[in-house]
Amino acid sequence: MRTLFLNIKELIQIRDISVTKVSGKEMKILPTIKNAFLLIENDTIIDFGSMDDLGKITADTTIDLSGKMILPTWCDSHTHIVYAGNREGEFVDRINGLTYEEIAAKGGGILNSAKKLQQTSEEELYEQSSKRLEEIMQLGTGAVEIKSGYGLTVEAELKMLRIIQKLKENYTISIKATFLGAHAFPAEYKQDKDAYIDLIINKMLPKIAKGNLAEYIDVFCEKGYFSVQQTERILEAGKKFGLTPKIHVNQFSIIGGVQAGVKYKALSVDHLEVMDDDDINSLKNTNTMPVALPSCSYFLSIPYAPARKMIEAGLPLALATDYNPGSTPSGNMNFVVSTACIKMKMTPEEAINAATINGAYAMGLSDSHGSITKGKKANFIITKEIPSYGFLPYAFGSNLIDSVYINGKKI
Ligand code: NIG
Ligand code: FE
């Protein structure tokens, strides 16, 4: 089944298959073709180019897109969309003056979500999570990473990972699973933190590896959560089970988490709201992707990751949502791209690169996602009629998506 899209006002983010990420100055460049065509066969992009070069192409369906643009679907490399209920109460507590850390210290935060999740049946949790997944697909996300980490017991962590597995089976969107048992210390381990780390290493990891339930391992490396030493112990164990690190670092404090990520060859280090020069320098000439989560900064009123400093130091940067009940109850990548431009001073070109090809890299999906490339998945957003692609971040809050194709199918 071949579908041909004609008269595309601008075909955005066209790349050769050899480009797996873009860094530093390259991020300012967003390759496009104006007045273009795109040909897909089943779930794959097979050809594209200028309308002037359109030869004789046969297709089962031909769609005219005059005035509309095409760009690759968003690649959201950091989410926690498997969770139970919500934390609206804490939202109001913060409005009334408490900080995220103060709420966590009095038993709210991650432990609050863990309690809810432990009490929710697998079926009910699947229902809630699949609704969120469907919502983000409608918003233009075509590949997503989902973490565990609201279970914090062997059974509840496995329950979360089984749900992610089931979502993978039931939806066309590409999903990567990350084990985040080290998200917080359960209350009963507050006095004996090593015992919880032992539980992660000796009880959770072997079962996860046996069931092939995760590709990546994550740790919330932060004051009051997991120290650098504890993080390294967990990453070390994860690596033995074949899990690649992707870790939460530098959200509130600088404790050496970025360097630990680099040392353990993390695929990505995420959050980065506070970064010093040593952190930035340690990421130079590595294969670790820095990932910024501007919706989290927005929702918690904390600093934004210093995107300009990182890009000017020659680093790549990816953007993701962090969709979760506590710090970012939103999975809208369109808002992320706008906020990166407005608050982090990224140009539209940089932000779109960060949310597509660099996001794909941060999920190990650059070979199949993140750009309009022959042989890659036919995953793309068709915009409404817009004057330029810069209008996407500019008109923040407007829904400028006409339709979304994932694996060649309109959703
Ligand atoms: O990425 N920072 C750690 N984890 C999540 C939020 C967890 C929560 O508050 O539920 C995050 O922001
Ligand atoms: Fe997160």
Short mmCIF file of C-alpha atoms and ligand atoms in Angstrom, two decimals:
data_model
loop_
_atom_site.label_atom_id
_atom_site.label_comp_id
_atom_site.label_asym_id
_atom_site.label_seq_id
_atom_site.Cartn_x
_atom_site.Cartn_y
_atom_site.Cartn_z
CA MET A 1 0.00 0.00 0.00
CA ARG A 2 1.58 3.24 -1.20
CA THR A 3 0.46 6.74 -0.24
CA LEU A 4 1.75 9.85 -2.01
CA PHE A 5 1.53 13.28 -0.36
CA LEU A 6 1.70 16.16 -2.83
CA ASN A 7 2.21 19.94 -2.70
CA ILE A 8 3.60 19.89 0.86
CA LYS A 9 4.29 23.55 1.66
CA GLU A 10 7.51 22.55 3.47
CA LEU A 11 8.89 19.10 4.28
CA ILE A 12 10.86 19.57 7.49
CA GLN A 13 13.84 17.72 9.00
CA ILE A 14 15.03 15.77 5.97
CA ARG A 15 18.21 13.90 6.84
CA ASP A 16 20.55 11.26 5.57
CA ILE A 17 20.43 8.00 7.54
CA SER A 18 24.02 8.64 8.73
CA VAL A 19 22.86 11.56 10.93
CA THR A 20 22.06 10.13 14.38
CA LYS A 21 22.15 13.39 16.40
CA VAL A 22 23.05 17.04 15.92
CA SER A 23 25.29 19.04 18.26
CA GLY A 24 26.35 22.64 18.93
CA LYS A 25 26.16 24.91 15.87
CA GLU A 26 24.64 22.14 13.73
CA MET A 27 21.51 22.43 15.84
CA LYS A 28 20.74 25.78 14.19
CA ILE A 29 20.30 24.03 10.86
CA LEU A 30 16.98 22.38 10.06
CA PRO A 31 17.08 20.97 6.51
CA THR A 32 13.81 21.29 4.58
CA ILE A 33 12.38 21.15 1.07
CA LYS A 34 9.74 23.68 0.05
CA ASN A 35 6.90 22.54 -2.22
CA ALA A 36 7.66 18.88 -1.74
CA PHE A 37 6.26 15.39 -2.17
CA LEU A 38 6.54 12.40 0.17
CA LEU A 39 5.95 8.77 -0.73
CA ILE A 40 5.37 6.06 1.87
CA GLU A 41 4.88 2.33 1.44
CA ASN A 42 3.14 0.55 4.33
CA ASP A 43 5.05 1.75 7.43
CA THR A 44 8.14 3.12 5.67
CA ILE A 45 9.25 6.35 3.97
CA ILE A 46 10.45 5.38 0.51
CA ASP A 47 10.91 8.65 -1.35
CA PHE A 48 10.62 12.42 -1.08
CA GLY A 49 11.79 15.49 -2.94
CA SER A 50 10.80 18.70 -4.65
CA MET A 51 7.53 18.73 -6.62
CA ASP A 52 9.67 19.88 -9.57
CA ASP A 53 11.42 16.50 -9.53
CA LEU A 54 8.31 14.39 -9.15
CA GLY A 55 8.61 11.79 -11.88
CA LYS A 56 6.00 9.20 -12.70
CA ILE A 57 5.07 7.71 -9.35
CA THR A 58 2.19 5.31 -8.89
CA ALA A 59 0.41 5.15 -5.54
CA ASP A 60 -2.78 3.64 -4.14
CA THR A 61 -3.76 6.93 -2.53
CA THR A 62 -2.73 10.49 -3.33
CA ILE A 63 -3.27 13.29 -0.83
CA ASP A 64 -2.93 16.99 -1.64
CA LEU A 65 -1.42 19.01 1.24
CA SER A 66 -1.41 22.53 -0.22
CA GLY A 67 -0.63 25.07 2.53
CA LYS A 68 0.28 22.37 5.05
CA MET A 69 3.67 21.17 6.26
CA ILE A 70 5.09 17.83 7.30
CA LEU A 71 7.59 17.20 10.07
CA PRO A 72 8.65 13.99 11.84
CA THR A 73 6.61 13.01 14.90
CA TRP A 74 8.04 14.09 18.25
CA CYS A 75 10.39 11.71 20.04
CA ASP A 76 9.68 11.96 23.76
CA SER A 77 12.63 10.26 25.45
CA HIS A 78 11.60 10.76 29.09
CA THR A 79 8.18 10.01 30.57
CA HIS A 80 6.55 8.33 33.55
CA ILE A 81 3.08 7.82 32.04
CA VAL A 82 2.27 4.63 33.95
CA TYR A 83 0.90 6.08 37.20
CA ALA A 84 -2.24 5.89 39.29
CA GLY A 85 -4.57 8.83 39.89
CA ASN A 86 -3.04 12.27 40.23
CA ARG A 87 -1.43 14.65 42.73
CA GLU A 88 -3.73 17.64 42.37
CA GLY A 89 -3.67 18.15 46.14
CA GLU A 90 0.07 18.76 46.08
CA PHE A 91 -0.41 21.19 43.21
CA VAL A 92 -2.57 23.32 45.49
CA ASP A 93 -0.08 22.87 48.37
CA ARG A 94 2.61 24.35 46.14
CA ILE A 95 0.35 27.21 45.09
CA ASN A 96 -0.03 27.89 48.81
CA GLY A 97 3.73 28.09 49.27
CA LEU A 98 5.19 24.64 49.94
CA THR A 99 8.12 23.50 47.78
CA TYR A 100 8.42 20.18 45.93
CA GLU A 101 11.06 19.07 48.47
CA GLU A 102 8.89 20.09 51.46
CA ILE A 103 5.93 18.12 50.10
CA ALA A 104 8.13 15.05 49.58
CA ALA A 105 9.58 15.38 53.09
CA LYS A 106 6.10 15.09 54.63
CA GLY A 107 5.27 11.86 52.78
CA GLY A 108 3.89 13.33 49.58
CA GLY A 109 5.66 13.22 46.25
CA ILE A 110 6.87 9.96 44.75
CA LEU A 111 5.86 7.92 47.84
CA ASN A 112 2.32 9.27 47.55
CA SER A 113 2.14 8.04 43.92
CA ALA A 114 3.71 4.70 44.92
CA LYS A 115 1.03 4.09 47.54
CA LYS A 116 -1.72 4.82 45.02
CA LEU A 117 -0.11 2.59 42.40
CA GLN A 118 0.37 -0.34 44.77
CA GLN A 119 -3.37 -0.19 45.56
CA THR A 120 -4.46 -0.01 41.90
CA SER A 121 -5.14 -3.20 39.94
CA GLU A 122 -3.08 -3.99 36.88
CA GLU A 123 -6.16 -3.67 34.64
CA GLU A 124 -7.13 -0.27 36.04
CA LEU A 125 -3.54 0.99 35.80
CA TYR A 126 -3.35 -0.19 32.18
CA GLU A 127 -6.58 1.71 31.41
CA GLN A 128 -5.27 4.95 32.93
CA SER A 129 -1.88 4.62 31.22
CA SER A 130 -3.24 3.74 27.78
CA LYS A 131 -5.42 6.89 27.84
CA ARG A 132 -2.29 8.99 28.40
CA LEU A 133 -0.50 7.16 25.60
CA GLU A 134 -3.37 7.79 23.19
CA GLU A 135 -3.43 11.45 24.24
CA ILE A 136 0.27 11.98 23.43
CA MET A 137 -0.07 10.21 20.07
CA GLN A 138 -2.83 12.67 19.15
CA LEU A 139 -0.43 15.46 20.18
CA GLY A 140 2.13 14.26 17.66
CA THR A 141 4.41 11.94 19.62
CA GLY A 142 5.53 8.91 17.59
CA ALA A 143 8.12 7.33 19.91
CA VAL A 144 8.24 7.41 23.68
CA GLU A 145 10.27 6.14 26.61
CA ILE A 146 8.31 5.09 29.71
CA LYS A 147 9.79 4.52 33.16
CA SER A 148 8.76 2.40 36.10
CA GLY A 149 9.53 3.88 39.53
CA TYR A 150 6.14 4.38 41.19
CA GLY A 151 6.05 0.78 42.41
CA LEU A 152 9.03 0.61 44.77
CA THR A 153 8.28 -3.03 45.68
CA VAL A 154 9.29 -6.04 43.63
CA GLU A 155 5.68 -6.80 42.71
CA ALA A 156 4.63 -3.22 41.92
CA GLU A 157 7.73 -2.46 39.84
CA LEU A 158 7.12 -5.63 37.81
CA LYS A 159 3.45 -4.65 37.45
CA MET A 160 4.47 -1.30 35.94
CA LEU A 161 6.93 -2.91 33.55
CA ARG A 162 4.36 -5.50 32.44
CA ILE A 163 1.99 -2.65 31.63
CA ILE A 164 4.65 -0.95 29.52
CA GLN A 165 5.17 -4.31 27.77
CA LYS A 166 1.44 -4.59 27.08
CA LEU A 167 1.34 -1.02 25.73
CA LYS A 168 4.19 -2.00 23.37
CA GLU A 169 2.14 -4.93 22.11
CA ASN A 170 -1.12 -3.04 21.69
CA TYR A 171 0.01 0.25 20.13
CA THR A 172 1.92 1.14 16.96
CA ILE A 173 3.92 3.91 18.66
CA SER A 174 7.51 2.79 19.44
CA ILE A 175 8.03 2.41 23.18
CA LYS A 176 11.22 1.94 25.19
CA ALA A 177 11.00 0.70 28.79
CA THR A 178 13.20 1.96 31.61
CA PHE A 179 13.51 0.42 35.07
CA LEU A 180 13.50 3.17 37.72
CA GLY A 181 13.26 1.17 40.94
CA ALA A 182 15.70 3.73 42.37
CA HIS A 183 13.20 6.60 42.22
CA ALA A 184 12.84 7.08 46.00
CA PHE A 185 13.48 5.10 49.17
CA PRO A 186 10.26 3.52 50.50
CA ALA A 187 9.47 4.71 54.06
CA GLU A 188 10.27 1.31 55.57
CA TYR A 189 13.85 1.51 54.22
CA LYS A 190 14.59 5.07 55.42
CA GLN A 191 16.82 3.71 58.19
CA ASP A 192 18.48 1.06 56.05
CA LYS A 193 18.91 2.39 52.57
CA ASP A 194 21.41 -0.27 51.56
CA ALA A 195 18.72 -2.88 52.12
CA TYR A 196 16.53 -1.24 49.47
CA ILE A 197 19.44 -1.11 47.05
CA ASP A 198 20.05 -4.80 47.77
CA LEU A 199 16.38 -5.45 46.95
CA ILE A 200 16.76 -3.63 43.62
CA ILE A 201 19.93 -5.49 42.73
CA ASN A 202 19.14 -8.96 44.03
CA LYS A 203 15.38 -9.23 43.61
CA MET A 204 14.15 -6.75 41.02
CA LEU A 205 16.92 -6.76 38.41
CA PRO A 206 17.13 -10.56 37.89
CA LYS A 207 13.34 -10.77 37.34
CA ILE A 208 13.33 -7.81 34.98
CA ALA A 209 16.19 -9.24 32.95
CA LYS A 210 14.59 -12.68 32.85
CA GLY A 211 11.28 -11.26 31.61
CA ASN A 212 13.07 -8.92 29.19
CA LEU A 213 11.00 -6.12 30.70
CA ALA A 214 13.35 -3.13 30.26
CA GLU A 215 16.02 -1.73 27.94
CA TYR A 216 17.30 1.00 30.24
CA ILE A 217 18.01 1.62 33.91
CA ASP A 218 17.43 4.94 35.66
CA VAL A 219 18.23 6.38 39.09
CA PHE A 220 17.02 9.63 40.68
CA CYS A 221 20.50 10.86 41.63
CA GLU A 222 19.74 13.81 43.91
CA LYS A 223 20.18 15.07 47.48
CA GLY A 224 17.63 13.26 49.65
CA TYR A 225 17.20 10.51 47.04
CA PHE A 226 20.14 8.45 45.70
CA SER A 227 23.74 9.57 46.26
CA VAL A 228 26.35 9.31 43.52
CA GLN A 229 27.84 6.27 45.23
CA GLN A 230 24.45 4.54 45.46
CA THR A 231 23.72 5.51 41.85
CA GLU A 232 26.97 3.95 40.67
CA ARG A 233 26.26 0.73 42.54
CA ILE A 234 22.87 0.42 40.84
CA LEU A 235 24.17 1.31 37.37
CA GLU A 236 26.98 -1.21 37.77
CA ALA A 237 24.45 -3.94 38.60
CA GLY A 238 22.11 -2.85 35.80
CA LYS A 239 24.92 -3.09 33.28
CA LYS A 240 25.57 -6.70 34.31
CA PHE A 241 21.97 -7.41 33.33
CA GLY A 242 22.39 -5.62 30.00
CA LEU A 243 20.54 -2.41 30.92
CA THR A 244 21.99 0.88 29.62
CA PRO A 245 21.80 3.88 32.00
CA LYS A 246 19.55 6.90 31.38
CA ILE A 247 19.52 8.89 34.59
CA HIS A 248 17.85 11.76 36.47
CA VAL A 249 20.59 14.24 37.48
CA ASN A 250 21.04 17.89 38.49
CA GLN A 251 17.34 18.66 38.97
CA PHE A 252 17.85 20.51 42.24
CA SER A 253 21.55 20.18 43.09
CA ILE A 254 25.00 19.49 41.70
CA ILE A 255 26.39 16.36 43.35
CA GLY A 256 28.36 14.72 40.53
CA GLY A 257 25.50 12.86 38.84
CA VAL A 258 26.44 14.05 35.34
CA GLN A 259 29.98 12.69 35.77
CA ALA A 260 28.58 9.39 37.05
CA GLY A 261 26.41 9.18 33.92
CA VAL A 262 29.40 9.81 31.66
CA LYS A 263 31.51 7.28 33.61
CA TYR A 264 28.87 4.58 33.10
CA LYS A 265 28.31 5.57 29.44
CA ALA A 266 24.72 6.64 29.99
CA LEU A 267 22.70 7.05 26.80
CA SER A 268 21.31 10.23 28.32
CA VAL A 269 21.48 12.42 31.42
CA ASP A 270 18.17 14.13 32.06
CA HIS A 271 16.82 17.26 33.84
CA LEU A 272 19.99 19.42 34.11
CA GLU A 273 18.18 22.42 35.60
CA VAL A 274 21.37 23.27 37.53
CA MET A 275 24.65 22.82 35.66
CA ASP A 276 28.14 24.16 36.35
CA ASP A 277 31.07 24.39 33.94
CA ASP A 278 32.49 21.05 35.09
CA ASP A 279 29.18 19.34 34.30
CA ILE A 280 29.11 20.86 30.82
CA ASN A 281 32.77 20.04 30.16
CA SER A 282 32.35 16.45 31.29
CA LEU A 283 29.74 15.87 28.56
CA LYS A 284 32.01 17.09 25.74
CA ASN A 285 33.14 14.39 23.29
CA THR A 286 30.98 11.70 24.85
CA ASN A 287 28.08 9.66 23.47
CA THR A 288 25.79 10.79 26.30
CA MET A 289 22.84 12.97 25.26
CA PRO A 290 21.86 15.81 27.64
CA VAL A 291 18.04 15.99 27.91
CA ALA A 292 16.13 19.06 29.11
CA LEU A 293 12.58 18.92 30.46
CA PRO A 294 11.22 22.48 30.29
CA SER A 295 7.63 21.59 31.26
CA CYS A 296 8.97 20.40 34.62
CA SER A 297 10.73 23.73 35.18
CA TYR A 298 7.52 25.51 34.21
CA PHE A 299 5.28 23.47 36.51
CA LEU A 300 7.60 23.53 39.55
CA SER A 301 8.88 27.09 38.99
CA ILE A 302 12.49 25.91 39.10
CA PRO A 303 15.31 27.04 36.77
CA TYR A 304 15.36 25.96 33.13
CA ALA A 305 18.29 23.87 31.88
CA PRO A 306 20.95 26.29 30.50
CA ALA A 307 20.42 25.31 26.88
CA ARG A 308 22.39 28.19 25.39
CA LYS A 309 25.48 27.42 27.46
CA MET A 310 25.32 23.73 26.55
CA ILE A 311 24.77 24.30 22.83
CA GLU A 312 27.44 27.00 22.70
CA ALA A 313 29.84 24.53 24.33
CA GLY A 314 29.23 22.29 21.32
CA LEU A 315 26.96 19.78 23.07
CA PRO A 316 23.86 18.20 21.56
CA LEU A 317 20.58 18.67 23.45
CA ALA A 318 17.31 16.74 23.42
CA LEU A 319 13.91 17.89 24.71
CA ALA A 320 11.35 15.64 26.41
CA THR A 321 8.18 16.07 28.49
CA ASP A 322 8.84 14.16 31.75
CA TYR A 323 5.05 13.46 31.80
CA ASN A 324 4.40 12.38 35.43
CA PRO A 325 1.88 13.15 38.21
CA GLY A 326 4.21 15.19 40.44
CA SER A 327 6.44 17.51 38.50
CA THR A 328 4.92 17.53 34.99
CA PRO A 329 1.32 16.41 34.49
CA SER A 330 1.57 17.12 30.77
CA GLY A 331 2.78 15.07 27.81
CA ASN A 332 2.49 17.83 25.25
CA MET A 333 5.70 18.02 23.17
CA ASN A 334 4.30 21.03 21.27
CA PHE A 335 4.30 22.95 24.54
CA VAL A 336 7.82 21.67 25.31
CA VAL A 337 9.11 22.99 21.97
CA SER A 338 7.44 26.40 22.53
CA THR A 339 8.71 26.64 26.09
CA ALA A 340 12.25 25.75 25.02
CA CYS A 341 12.14 28.68 22.60
CA ILE A 342 10.46 31.12 24.95
CA LYS A 343 12.23 30.30 28.22
CA MET A 344 15.48 28.62 27.19
CA LYS A 345 16.16 30.85 24.19
CA MET A 346 16.47 28.00 21.76
CA THR A 347 15.70 28.88 18.14
CA PRO A 348 12.81 27.04 16.44
CA GLU A 349 15.41 25.06 14.45
CA GLU A 350 17.28 24.03 17.61
CA ALA A 351 14.10 23.10 19.45
CA ILE A 352 12.73 21.01 16.56
CA ASN A 353 16.08 19.20 16.21
CA ALA A 354 16.10 18.59 19.97
CA ALA A 355 12.56 17.18 19.95
CA THR A 356 13.02 14.92 16.92
CA ILE A 357 16.44 13.54 15.90
CA ASN A 358 18.13 14.13 19.28
CA GLY A 359 15.12 12.70 21.14
CA ALA A 360 15.33 9.61 18.92
CA TYR A 361 19.03 9.28 19.81
CA ALA A 362 18.18 9.44 23.52
CA MET A 363 16.00 6.33 23.03
CA GLY A 364 18.42 4.48 20.76
CA LEU A 365 15.98 5.01 17.87
CA SER A 366 17.93 7.25 15.47
CA ASP A 367 18.02 4.49 12.86
CA SER A 368 14.25 4.42 12.51
CA HIS A 369 12.83 7.68 13.94
CA GLY A 370 13.48 11.41 14.33
CA SER A 371 13.76 12.54 10.73
CA ILE A 372 12.28 12.30 7.25
CA THR A 373 14.71 9.79 5.80
CA LYS A 374 14.31 7.05 3.21
CA GLY A 375 13.96 3.73 5.03
CA LYS A 376 12.84 5.27 8.34
CA LYS A 377 9.37 4.74 9.81
CA ALA A 378 6.56 6.72 8.16
CA ASN A 379 5.99 8.74 11.34
CA PHE A 380 5.03 12.35 10.75
CA ILE A 381 2.83 15.26 11.72
CA ILE A 382 0.79 17.08 9.08
CA THR A 383 0.28 20.66 10.23
CA LYS A 384 -2.71 22.87 9.65
CA GLU A 385 -2.10 25.71 7.20
CA ILE A 386 0.70 27.75 8.81
CA PRO A 387 2.90 30.56 7.46
CA SER A 388 6.25 28.98 8.51
CA TYR A 389 7.55 26.23 10.81
CA GLY A 390 8.60 28.92 13.30
CA PHE A 391 4.88 29.51 13.78
CA LEU A 392 4.67 26.18 15.66
CA PRO A 393 6.59 27.37 18.77
CA TYR A 394 5.46 30.97 18.30
CA ALA A 395 1.72 30.28 18.51
CA PHE A 396 2.12 28.45 21.82
CA GLY A 397 -1.01 26.79 23.07
CA SER A 398 -2.71 26.65 19.67
CA ASN A 399 -3.39 23.25 18.21
CA LEU A 400 -1.67 23.40 14.83
CA ILE A 401 -1.80 19.67 14.11
CA ASP A 402 -4.05 18.54 11.27
CA SER A 403 -3.22 14.82 11.57
CA VAL A 404 -0.59 12.39 12.83
CA TYR A 405 0.76 9.31 11.01
CA ILE A 406 2.47 6.56 12.97
CA ASN A 407 3.97 3.60 11.10
CA GLY A 408 2.21 4.79 7.96
CA LYS A 409 -1.26 4.87 9.53
CA LYS A 410 -3.28 7.96 10.29
CA ILE A 411 -4.25 7.81 13.95
O1 NIG B 1 11.42 13.48 36.66
N1 NIG B 1 12.58 13.84 39.56
C1 NIG B 1 12.17 12.72 39.72
N2 NIG B 1 11.14 12.14 39.15
C2 NIG B 1 10.10 12.81 38.44
C3 NIG B 1 9.04 13.37 39.31
C4 NIG B 1 8.59 12.44 40.30
C5 NIG B 1 7.33 12.86 41.00
O2 NIG B 1 7.26 13.93 41.61
O3 NIG B 1 6.41 12.04 40.95
C6 NIG B 1 10.69 13.87 37.56
O4 NIG B 1 10.46 15.07 37.73
FE FE B 2 11.50 12.16 35.22
#
